[in-house]
Structures are given as C-alpha cells and as structure tokens.
Amino acid sequence: MNALEVADIHVTYDKQPALEHVSFHVPQGSLTGIIGPNGAGKSTLIKAILQLIPKLSGDVTVYGQPLKEQRKRIGYVPQRSEVDWDFPTNALDVVLMGRYGHIGMFKRVKKKDKAFAMECLAKVGMEEYADRQISQLSGGQQQRVFLARAIAQDASIYFMDEPFAGVDAATEKTIIELLKEWKEEGRTVLVVHHDLQTVRSYFDYCLLLNKTPVAFGPTAESFSLENLEATYGGKLALLSQNASLQEIGV
Amino acid sequence: MDVWFDLLQNPNARWVLTGSLLLGFASGVIGSFVLLKKQSLISDAMAHAALPGICIAYLIYGVKSTPLFLIGAALSGLLATYLIQAIVTHSKLKTDASIGVVLSVFFGFGIVLLTYITRHSGGNQAGLDDFIFGQAASMVRNDVYMIAIGSLFIILFTTLFFKEFKVATFDPQFAKGIGLPVKGLNAIMMMLVIMMVVIGIQMVGVILMAALLITPPLAARYWTDRLEWMGLISGSIGAISGVVGTALSTMGEGLPTGPLIVLTASCIFFISLLFGFKKGIIVKGVRHA
C-alpha cells in the first residue's frame, strides 16, 4: 500500500508558479529524499502536502485517506530556523508539544505524557538537557529536540525539512540511526535534503525536483547524472567542483 | 499610611482598586502572548484607533454611556486591524509602516472629533477627555463591573487555551501540522486583545493601553524562562501596577490614572532589568565575571 499519494499539485507564490504538475507516490516503509537546487520548491512541496500553505490544485492521500483524517499519523519536523529559539520554554516542553495532538484541546498534560517525552529525549541523547532553556542549546541539540518531538508524535509518516542543515557529525549520525529505525518499524519518511554526496547511502527513493518533478523512483534509477543535470542545470558544474561526481555516486 | 487606610475604608475606592487589580492581571497574562507574537505595535494601533469609535458613538447617541463607547471602540479597533492587514496584503508596505499609517490616521481623526465635541457640548461635559489618559475617578460601579467581568473572562480563556496558544505562538507551522486550527486560535487571541484594550481604555486611556499590555510581560521575561511562570509573573506585575497607579491617582488631585499605572509598571520593569534572576543585567554580569 502507498503511504502517500500526491496527485498534480500546483502552488503559486506571489503570482509566480512555485510548483507545477507534482505527482508521485511513496510506498510504506521507505525513505525518500527530496533533492533539488535552492528555490526548487522542496520545502514548499512539503508544506503544500501538509496543507500548511494554500495550493491551487492537487490531491493528497495518506494511507488511502484524505490528509485531514490522518493528522494524528503525520509527523512534521520544520526547519530549525523557522522558530524563535528565544521563546520562554525548555527542551522537555518542546518535546511535549509532540503529544498535543494526542492529548487533545483543553486537556492538561499528564505525568505519563511527561514520562513519554523524557523517553523521547533520551532516545536522541538529550535527557540531561530536559530543563535547559532552548536558546542555550547548540544548533545540533536544537535539532535533536525537534527529532525528539517528532518521536513523541509517534507518527506513521514523517516529513522532515532539511534536518541535516548545520548540525554536527554526532547529530547527523543520530538522525540517520533514527531514520533506519523508523524504516524497520514500517514508518515512512520524506526528507528535504541538500547534500548530494549522501543521497545514495541514505535514501531508497529519490524525488528530483525543480518546480516540477524531473525524476522519481528508486534511488538507483532516479539519481543519475542525466537527471541531476536536468534538475540543477548549469549549477551542477559548480557543485561538482566541490565534490567529484564519483563521490556523489553517479 | 493613613491615606492608604482611608482609601481601603472607602467602598467605592475598594471597588475601583479591585477592578484595576483584575484589569492589570488580565493585561499581563494576554500581553505575554502579544509580546511573544511580536504584535506590540498592532495592539498600540488598536488602542489608538479606539478614540474615533468612542467619539462617533457619542456623536450618534449624544449621551455618555460606557457600553456604547466600548462598542464604538471595539468596532473602530477591529476596523483598524483589518485595514492594517489589507494594506500589507495589497500593497508593498511592510507591517510596521502600515501600522504607522493606520495608527496616525485613526488617532488624528479621533482628536479632531474630540475637539469638535468639546467645543460643541460646552467644555468637558462629555468627559471624553478621560479616555485619552484614563481616569479611574470618573468610573461608576457599572464600569467597574464591566472591567472585572471582562478581565475574568480574558484570564479564563487564556488559561483554557494556554497549551494551544503556546504551540501556535512558538511554532505555528507545527501547530497546523498536528491539526490545530491556528487561524481560529489567532482570531480568538486577537479578540481577547481587542476586548482587553476596550475594557482598559477607561482606566488606562487609549495612548497608554498598549504599554500596560507590553511592559509587564517584558519585565516578567527577566525573571523566568518558562511561559507558564511568565504569564503568572506578568499578570502579578500588571495587577500591582494597576492597584498602585489607581491608588496614587485617586489620592492625588485628579491625576490621570493611565500614566501612573504605566509609570509603576515601568519602575518594576527597571528593577527587573537590573535584578531579574534569568536575564537581569546584574545576574548576567556575575555569570560572566
């Protein structure tokens, strides 16, 4: 069964098309990387799928049902830069927000929710920082808190927006282990990703996107030099100066 | 000390002080969210924009009636908020510029109307001047009831929606992602702020109402890193400011209430800036030394 089916999404931003004709479907228990140059609409796609921004047209089904009926099964990890880290709250509290969907409106947070949130923090090696004000965490630690919040959501399908951006090596390893664990548990994960060198080792499926999908399929097939050139255009030459195409693995 | 004792003996003063206590507390609580959502300027525009609404209500009905004034204030406050959003959506102006434009136009218009009314109703009969800086002494029992009930309503609703307001303010995208009606929550918050501004105008005045919303949470932030405590401390600072400011204004000879309340809040702010446990200058200095 497909965990996610996206049919013909169109999004405009400031009257300019941001996404056109985006259709693809992701099988359950897969790890999908969404790859493309800056401004290709990768984050926009995730936000449009999750109905965080309006879309002109397009249908999204999650596990065979409309998205609205599956909210509790969806986990979302926004870009770290999108929130105000000076907000008066601590790490545990942010993780608890992952339980709000399950707790429900007007209901108080209970002891068992707190205990579960602590377990989630422990899973990403952050239990010592539970009481730490979030502005006093490093970038990698902040990302771990977001991961712990995602774990707390206990979702069937996860959408992650550049989780690897600006994190230390240890955090990157934590994220990768988590992705593998989720996959083994049959959860589905979509990740907006920037680093072409790691695409082959991290993801089973790959969506190459530049406003419209250039290629989608198992990484072995879709992540080819031809498709990359079609996605990045002239910018690929710049990228390959830093990393040889062999390193990227095409 | 005797003066304070006398004040507490007077049942009317007791009522007004209770009103200012609740008003200050509610203002501090909802103000915490206004501050964190970075909507301080919008709340200032809302408060200033209430003036023409009050004047128009007086011109239409020709009587001084607090409920009518408050309806007028709420309507013109809402209209100003709507205009600010419309200008941002349909022009290249940024939020701060459109707030500036709307605030000045509404307040300017309000002053024109106020001058007209004062001239034509023979001096200060209408008592509308009191709405500019607030005047606790001019309040009657029913005004206090309205302030008390309104404040309790705002405190109750903010407590009820606390968890949701928190996540919608900290991470609105995530909140939408877990299916919370973020737009609806923002609308409720906006209505609570307008309500706060409207019931506070009589005591604090249109010019300084926003200061009562913003100064207490700003001060509270120096004492704590937790939103729950921030709301509580901010509410308490607002309540203390309300009571002290009102008492001073009632004892003094017709001193306007709003400035005294805000001055009290500002004093607490400076104390917090220096001595606050979490972000105070002295604590930070000691930590770095």
XYZ file of C-alpha atoms in Angstrom:
539
model
C 0.000 0.000 0.000
C 1.212 3.513 -0.722
C 1.792 5.599 2.365
C 1.488 8.820 0.389
C -0.070 9.662 -2.935
C 0.366 13.130 -4.371
C -1.626 13.970 -7.492
C -0.943 17.020 -9.633
C -0.072 19.660 -7.023
C 0.158 23.263 -8.243
C 1.291 26.110 -5.994
C 1.816 29.767 -6.839
C 3.741 32.240 -4.749
C 3.257 35.967 -5.412
C 1.505 35.041 -8.666
C 4.613 33.153 -9.828
C 4.344 29.384 -10.174
C 6.319 27.702 -7.384
C 5.275 24.107 -8.092
C 3.665 22.608 -11.177
C 2.367 19.135 -12.002
C 3.833 17.459 -8.945
C 2.660 13.855 -8.758
C 4.358 10.917 -7.062
C 3.614 8.134 -4.635
C 5.696 6.723 -1.842
C 5.454 3.101 -0.648
C 5.081 2.362 3.041
C 8.290 1.874 4.996
C 10.506 3.761 2.564
C 12.979 6.605 2.996
C 12.587 9.246 0.302
C 14.965 12.122 -0.320
C 13.614 15.282 -1.953
C 16.505 16.813 -3.876
C 16.808 19.977 -5.927
C 18.522 23.353 -6.195
C 17.689 26.367 -3.999
C 14.285 27.763 -4.884
C 13.181 24.477 -6.456
C 10.189 24.365 -4.092
C 11.276 21.482 -1.854
C 10.046 22.996 1.410
C 7.048 24.432 -0.402
C 6.137 20.927 -1.548
C 6.160 19.550 1.995
C 4.126 22.497 3.240
C 1.642 22.153 0.383
C 1.248 18.416 1.034
C 0.590 19.083 4.727
C -1.795 21.961 3.860
C 0.308 24.460 5.782
C 0.162 26.764 2.752
C -2.650 27.036 0.211
C -2.323 25.197 -3.066
C -4.038 25.966 -6.375
C -4.941 22.376 -7.039
C -3.907 18.835 -6.287
C -4.923 15.912 -4.101
C -3.062 14.264 -1.269
C -3.959 10.924 0.263
C -2.184 9.438 3.246
C -2.603 5.693 3.756
C -5.539 5.760 1.366
C -7.455 8.527 3.140
C -7.627 12.311 2.831
C -4.912 14.067 4.819
C -7.359 15.717 7.229
C -8.449 12.364 8.604
C -4.862 11.215 9.120
C -3.395 14.200 11.000
C -2.505 12.108 14.039
C -0.473 9.722 11.886
C 1.638 12.529 10.411
C 4.833 13.855 11.945
C 6.457 17.083 10.822
C 9.929 18.448 11.532
C 10.121 22.064 10.313
C 13.380 23.827 9.528
C 15.146 24.794 12.707
C 15.415 28.413 11.547
C 11.633 28.803 11.382
C 11.009 29.178 15.103
C 12.057 31.742 17.685
C 14.554 29.932 19.926
C 14.342 32.778 22.464
C 10.823 31.637 23.263
C 10.463 31.100 27.034
C 10.387 27.312 27.163
C 12.674 24.339 27.797
C 13.584 21.223 25.823
C 11.097 18.934 27.571
C 8.280 21.368 26.899
C 9.009 21.460 23.175
C 9.016 17.650 23.056
C 5.691 17.626 24.904
C 4.207 19.657 22.039
C 4.580 16.457 20.025
C 1.942 14.931 22.329
C -0.577 17.794 21.992
C -2.276 16.146 19.010
C -2.866 13.032 21.124
C -3.758 14.864 24.355
C -6.438 16.977 22.661
C -7.703 20.523 23.103
C -8.352 21.924 26.607
C -6.873 18.848 28.273
C -3.944 19.133 30.649
C -0.568 17.493 30.095
C -0.369 14.417 32.357
C 2.506 12.683 34.126
C 2.556 9.840 31.627
C 2.924 12.370 28.787
C 5.924 13.871 30.552
C 7.449 10.436 31.134
C 6.989 9.592 27.458
C 8.548 12.903 26.398
C 11.548 12.140 28.636
C 11.944 8.758 26.895
C 11.918 10.539 23.543
C 14.622 12.955 24.740
C 16.688 10.002 25.968
C 16.417 8.381 22.538
C 18.299 11.292 20.991
C 20.739 11.525 23.914
C 19.252 14.731 25.327
C 17.726 13.636 28.648
C 20.273 15.703 30.599
C 19.079 18.825 28.820
C 15.355 18.444 29.596
C 15.251 21.573 31.780
C 17.549 23.622 29.579
C 16.134 26.836 28.089
C 16.076 26.196 24.335
C 18.176 29.248 23.412
C 21.020 27.734 25.438
C 21.208 24.656 23.213
C 23.606 24.316 20.289
C 22.249 24.007 16.747
C 22.689 20.242 16.786
C 20.991 19.960 20.169
C 18.077 22.073 18.967
C 17.682 19.724 16.011
C 17.720 16.758 18.416
C 14.927 18.377 20.417
C 12.919 18.647 17.189
C 13.658 14.969 16.496
C 12.521 14.015 19.994
C 9.317 15.973 19.391
C 8.819 14.012 16.162
C 9.355 10.726 18.028
C 6.803 11.891 20.602
C 4.273 12.309 17.792
C 4.528 8.534 17.180
C 3.523 9.068 13.561
C 3.251 6.613 10.661
C 4.659 9.037 8.113
C 7.219 11.761 8.752
C 8.067 14.888 6.770
C 11.429 16.439 7.624
C 12.614 19.774 6.257
C 16.426 19.847 5.993
C 17.113 18.070 9.281
C 20.815 17.797 8.413
C 21.313 21.539 7.854
C 24.015 22.953 10.140
C 24.254 20.018 12.555
C 27.371 18.383 13.990
C 28.551 14.911 12.953
C 27.144 13.239 16.084
C 23.687 14.674 15.442
C 23.846 13.635 11.800
C 24.570 10.090 12.961
C 21.659 10.224 15.416
C 19.323 11.309 12.625
C 20.487 8.516 10.318
C 20.050 5.882 13.026
C 16.590 7.212 13.745
C 15.636 7.110 10.051
C 16.771 3.477 9.838
C 14.872 2.555 12.989
C 11.722 4.194 11.680
C 12.079 2.315 8.416
C 12.442 -1.004 10.247
C 9.308 -0.195 12.209
C 7.459 0.244 8.929
C 7.210 4.041 9.154
C 7.563 6.148 6.026
C 9.880 9.153 5.891
C 10.308 12.012 3.404
C 13.329 14.253 3.849
C 14.210 17.512 2.117
C 17.908 17.038 1.568
C 20.781 19.164 0.319
C 23.916 17.077 0.410
C 24.206 15.148 -2.863
C 27.110 13.046 -1.560
C 24.960 11.209 0.953
C 21.834 10.654 -1.149
C 22.790 7.155 -2.274
C 23.620 5.873 1.163
C 20.641 7.462 2.971
C 17.591 7.064 0.759
C 15.729 4.219 -1.013
C 13.715 6.606 -3.145
C 14.601 9.910 -4.624
C 12.473 12.794 -5.923
C 14.457 15.199 -8.070
C 12.549 18.456 -8.095
C 12.872 21.776 -9.838
C 9.416 23.348 -9.633
C 8.204 20.197 -11.338
C 9.447 16.640 -10.768
C 12.382 15.745 -13.010
C 12.566 12.166 -11.841
C 11.079 9.954 -9.169
C 11.837 6.353 -8.326
C 14.256 4.047 -6.532
C 17.468 5.975 -5.908
C 19.495 3.580 -8.071
C 17.461 4.626 -11.101
C 16.359 8.202 -10.458
C 19.636 9.538 -9.039
C 21.529 9.530 -12.328
C 23.887 12.077 -13.832
C 21.418 12.772 -16.613
C 18.593 13.514 -14.160
C 20.841 15.577 -11.909
C 21.892 17.725 -14.842
C 18.270 18.193 -15.823
C 17.444 19.222 -12.227
C 20.343 21.507 -11.456
C 21.111 22.787 -14.965
C 24.388 24.697 -15.063
C 24.617 24.734 -11.270
C 25.699 21.094 -11.216
C 29.103 22.063 -12.608
C 29.564 24.316 -9.567
C 28.551 21.540 -7.222
C 30.866 19.045 -8.832
C 33.837 21.345 -8.314
C 33.470 20.820 -4.597
C 32.664 17.150 -4.734
C 33.648 14.978 -7.634
C 30.774 13.243 -9.336
C 32.240 9.898 -8.253
C 31.854 10.956 -4.654
C 28.236 11.780 -5.330
C 27.991 8.328 -6.797
C 26.592 8.930 -10.265
C -0.155 55.117 55.792
C -3.373 56.772 56.917
C -4.115 57.781 53.384
C -3.972 54.150 52.241
C -6.130 53.102 55.149
C -8.725 55.724 54.300
C -8.689 54.575 50.738
C -9.422 50.993 51.733
C -12.206 52.134 54.041
C -13.986 53.787 51.162
C -16.182 51.136 49.480
C -16.116 52.938 46.138
C -12.333 53.078 46.114
C -12.228 49.412 47.085
C -14.285 48.527 44.051
C -12.156 50.576 41.714
C -8.979 49.047 43.149
C -10.359 45.522 42.670
C -11.172 46.441 39.078
C -7.680 47.748 38.423
C -6.157 44.653 40.015
C -8.087 42.318 37.723
C -7.531 44.559 34.705
C -3.785 44.623 35.322
C -3.613 40.864 35.820
C -5.572 40.061 32.657
C -3.490 42.552 30.707
C -0.244 40.974 31.890
C -1.425 37.466 31.002
C -2.715 38.149 27.480
C 0.117 40.660 26.994
C 2.638 37.805 27.307
C 1.274 36.350 24.078
C 1.069 39.754 22.382
C 4.758 40.279 23.168
C 5.869 36.814 22.044
C 3.853 37.052 18.825
C 5.615 40.373 18.206
C 2.289 42.173 17.987
C 3.076 45.015 20.379
C 2.699 47.616 17.642
C -0.612 46.210 16.442
C -2.032 46.394 19.943
C -0.854 50.009 20.156
C -2.644 50.795 16.875
C -5.781 49.070 18.152
C -5.790 51.183 21.310
C -5.202 54.484 19.494
C -7.819 53.578 16.905
C -10.442 53.235 19.628
C -10.660 57.024 20.073
C -12.656 57.882 16.902
C -15.002 54.975 17.682
C -15.752 56.418 21.096
C -16.304 59.918 19.648
C -18.579 58.678 16.875
C -20.646 56.687 19.385
C -21.076 59.912 21.375
C -21.955 61.960 18.286
C -24.613 59.464 17.185
C -26.298 58.915 20.530
C -25.409 62.176 22.244
C -25.056 60.590 25.667
C -22.147 59.447 27.761
C -22.714 55.729 28.009
C -19.816 53.379 28.699
C -21.306 50.323 26.921
C -21.926 52.386 23.768
C -18.423 53.814 23.918
C -16.932 50.366 24.271
C -18.874 49.075 21.277
C -17.623 52.060 19.260
C -14.063 51.441 20.466
C -14.224 47.761 19.590
C -15.607 48.435 16.110
C -13.013 51.042 15.180
C -10.247 48.925 16.741
C -11.351 45.991 14.585
C -11.569 48.188 11.503
C -8.013 49.437 12.103
C -6.699 45.875 12.473
C -8.471 44.884 9.277
C -7.055 47.906 7.411
C -3.514 47.134 8.568
C -3.806 43.603 7.217
C -5.410 44.799 3.991
C -2.616 47.317 3.399
C 0.043 44.647 3.975
C -1.698 42.221 1.611
C -2.472 44.628 -1.198
C 0.496 46.982 -1.198
C 4.251 46.836 -0.929
C 4.168 48.439 2.518
C 5.573 46.370 5.367
C 3.635 45.769 8.578
C 5.381 48.454 10.641
C 4.731 51.137 8.017
C 1.070 50.216 7.592
C 0.611 50.183 11.369
C 2.155 53.651 11.489
C -0.198 54.954 8.814
C -3.360 53.481 10.298
C -2.474 54.486 13.856
C -1.838 58.133 12.947
C -4.888 58.473 10.709
C -7.267 56.977 13.262
C -5.805 58.845 16.219
C -5.673 62.117 14.276
C -9.299 61.691 13.264
C -10.174 60.884 16.872
C -8.539 64.083 18.125
C -10.403 66.154 15.507
C -13.718 64.636 16.585
C -12.856 65.082 20.240
C -12.033 68.770 19.758
C -15.295 69.263 17.875
C -17.299 67.565 20.624
C -15.599 69.512 23.415
C -16.332 72.823 21.638
C -19.930 71.991 20.863
C -21.008 70.408 24.094
C -19.719 73.316 26.140
C -16.443 72.438 27.799
C -15.764 68.992 29.110
C -19.277 67.787 29.844
C -18.941 64.670 27.827
C -15.906 63.566 29.836
C -14.422 62.104 26.714
C -11.025 63.584 27.589
C -10.770 60.903 30.243
C -10.456 58.269 27.562
C -7.142 59.665 26.370
C -5.191 59.127 29.597
C -7.709 57.189 31.650
C -9.442 58.395 34.787
C -10.364 55.915 37.494
C -12.093 58.650 39.500
C -14.709 59.105 36.782
C -15.780 55.470 36.865
C -19.108 54.368 38.284
C -19.983 50.998 39.800
C -21.202 49.569 36.493
C -17.934 50.485 34.751
C -16.049 48.532 37.390
C -18.363 45.532 36.972
C -17.684 45.535 33.251
C -13.917 45.718 33.776
C -13.995 42.937 36.366
C -16.149 40.582 34.311
C -14.205 41.300 31.118
C -10.876 40.704 32.866
C -12.030 37.437 34.421
C -13.293 36.311 31.018
C -9.915 37.076 29.411
C -7.991 35.313 32.199
C -10.280 32.272 31.949
C -9.998 31.982 28.171
C -6.235 32.423 28.127
C -5.906 29.688 30.755
C -8.243 27.408 28.813
C -6.327 27.835 25.552
C -2.895 28.128 27.158
C -1.374 24.967 25.691
C -2.740 25.716 22.231
C -1.741 29.402 22.319
C 1.744 28.314 23.344
C 2.382 25.936 20.449
C 0.640 28.234 17.932
C 2.911 31.098 19.029
C 6.159 29.116 19.241
C 5.788 27.028 16.089
C 2.662 27.858 14.056
C 3.631 25.527 11.185
C 3.986 22.578 13.523
C 0.723 23.505 15.246
C -1.062 23.446 11.898
C 0.670 20.157 11.145
C -0.865 18.485 14.198
C -4.262 19.726 13.074
C -4.756 22.680 15.423
C -6.968 25.443 13.976
C -4.154 28.007 14.099
C -6.099 30.695 12.237
C -9.014 30.278 14.619
C -6.698 30.409 17.642
C -5.093 33.592 16.325
C -8.534 35.102 15.796
C -9.547 34.222 19.366
C -6.323 35.733 20.664
C -6.935 38.889 18.627
C -10.490 39.172 20.003
C -9.181 38.807 23.559
C -6.630 41.569 22.928
C -9.280 43.890 21.466
C -11.521 43.141 24.423
C -8.621 43.878 26.773
C -7.902 47.198 25.062
C -11.567 48.180 25.115
C -12.202 47.460 28.797
C -8.868 49.015 29.761
C -9.388 52.306 27.963
C -11.447 53.966 30.666
C -8.825 53.323 33.300
C -5.590 53.491 31.294
C -6.536 55.540 28.220
C -6.012 54.964 24.503
C -2.464 56.298 24.414
C -1.001 54.100 27.122
C -3.154 50.963 26.985
C -0.587 49.133 24.858
C 2.070 49.922 27.454
C 0.068 48.022 30.065
C -0.089 45.057 27.679
C 3.630 45.030 26.910
C 5.569 46.320 29.937
C 4.530 43.608 32.452
C 5.482 40.619 30.216
C 8.677 42.400 29.205
C 9.594 42.732 32.892
C 8.481 39.158 33.647
C 10.780 37.756 30.962
C 13.770 38.830 33.088
C 12.673 36.553 35.933
C 11.833 33.306 34.162
C 12.453 31.057 31.165
C 9.072 29.350 31.324
C 5.957 30.664 29.614
C 3.715 29.441 32.455
C 5.670 31.469 35.014
C 5.994 34.384 32.649
C 2.193 34.623 32.386
C 1.784 34.444 36.150
C 4.561 36.921 36.973
C 3.465 39.259 34.206
C -0.109 39.124 35.486
C 1.083 39.928 39.004
C 3.186 42.854 37.803
C 0.184 44.148 35.862
C -2.025 43.759 38.933
C 0.443 45.592 41.219
C 0.835 48.385 38.661
C -2.934 48.674 38.310
C -3.554 48.928 42.040
C -0.654 51.280 42.834
C -1.340 53.544 39.841
C -5.046 53.742 40.586
C -4.456 54.420 44.272
C -1.992 57.223 43.512
C -4.378 58.756 41.008
C -7.345 58.564 43.379
C -5.358 60.168 46.186
C -3.770 62.844 44.029
C -5.710 65.778 42.700
C -7.255 64.496 39.505
C -4.027 62.988 38.230
C -4.797 60.771 35.223
C -4.698 57.060 36.056
C -3.093 55.619 32.903
C 0.268 57.382 33.186
C 0.561 56.476 36.875
C -0.189 52.798 36.176
C 2.313 52.715 33.350
C 4.949 54.552 35.398
C 4.552 51.955 38.142
C 4.915 49.151 35.585
C 7.997 50.877 34.155
C 9.589 51.080 37.611
C 9.043 47.327 38.026
C 10.493 46.853 34.559
C 13.705 48.684 35.508
C 14.003 46.694 38.734
C 13.589 43.503 36.657
C 16.090 44.674 34.073
C 18.664 45.039 36.853
C 17.835 42.241 39.275
C 15.927 39.636 37.198
C 17.068 36.066 38.004
C 17.327 34.907 34.405
C 18.284 37.789 32.189
C 18.880 40.683 34.597
C 21.994 42.792 33.997
C 23.480 42.003 37.416
C 22.940 38.232 37.149
C 24.434 38.239 33.673
C 27.391 40.300 34.886
C 28.030 37.926 37.782
C 27.785 34.909 35.470
C 30.343 36.378 33.083
C 32.729 37.504 35.819
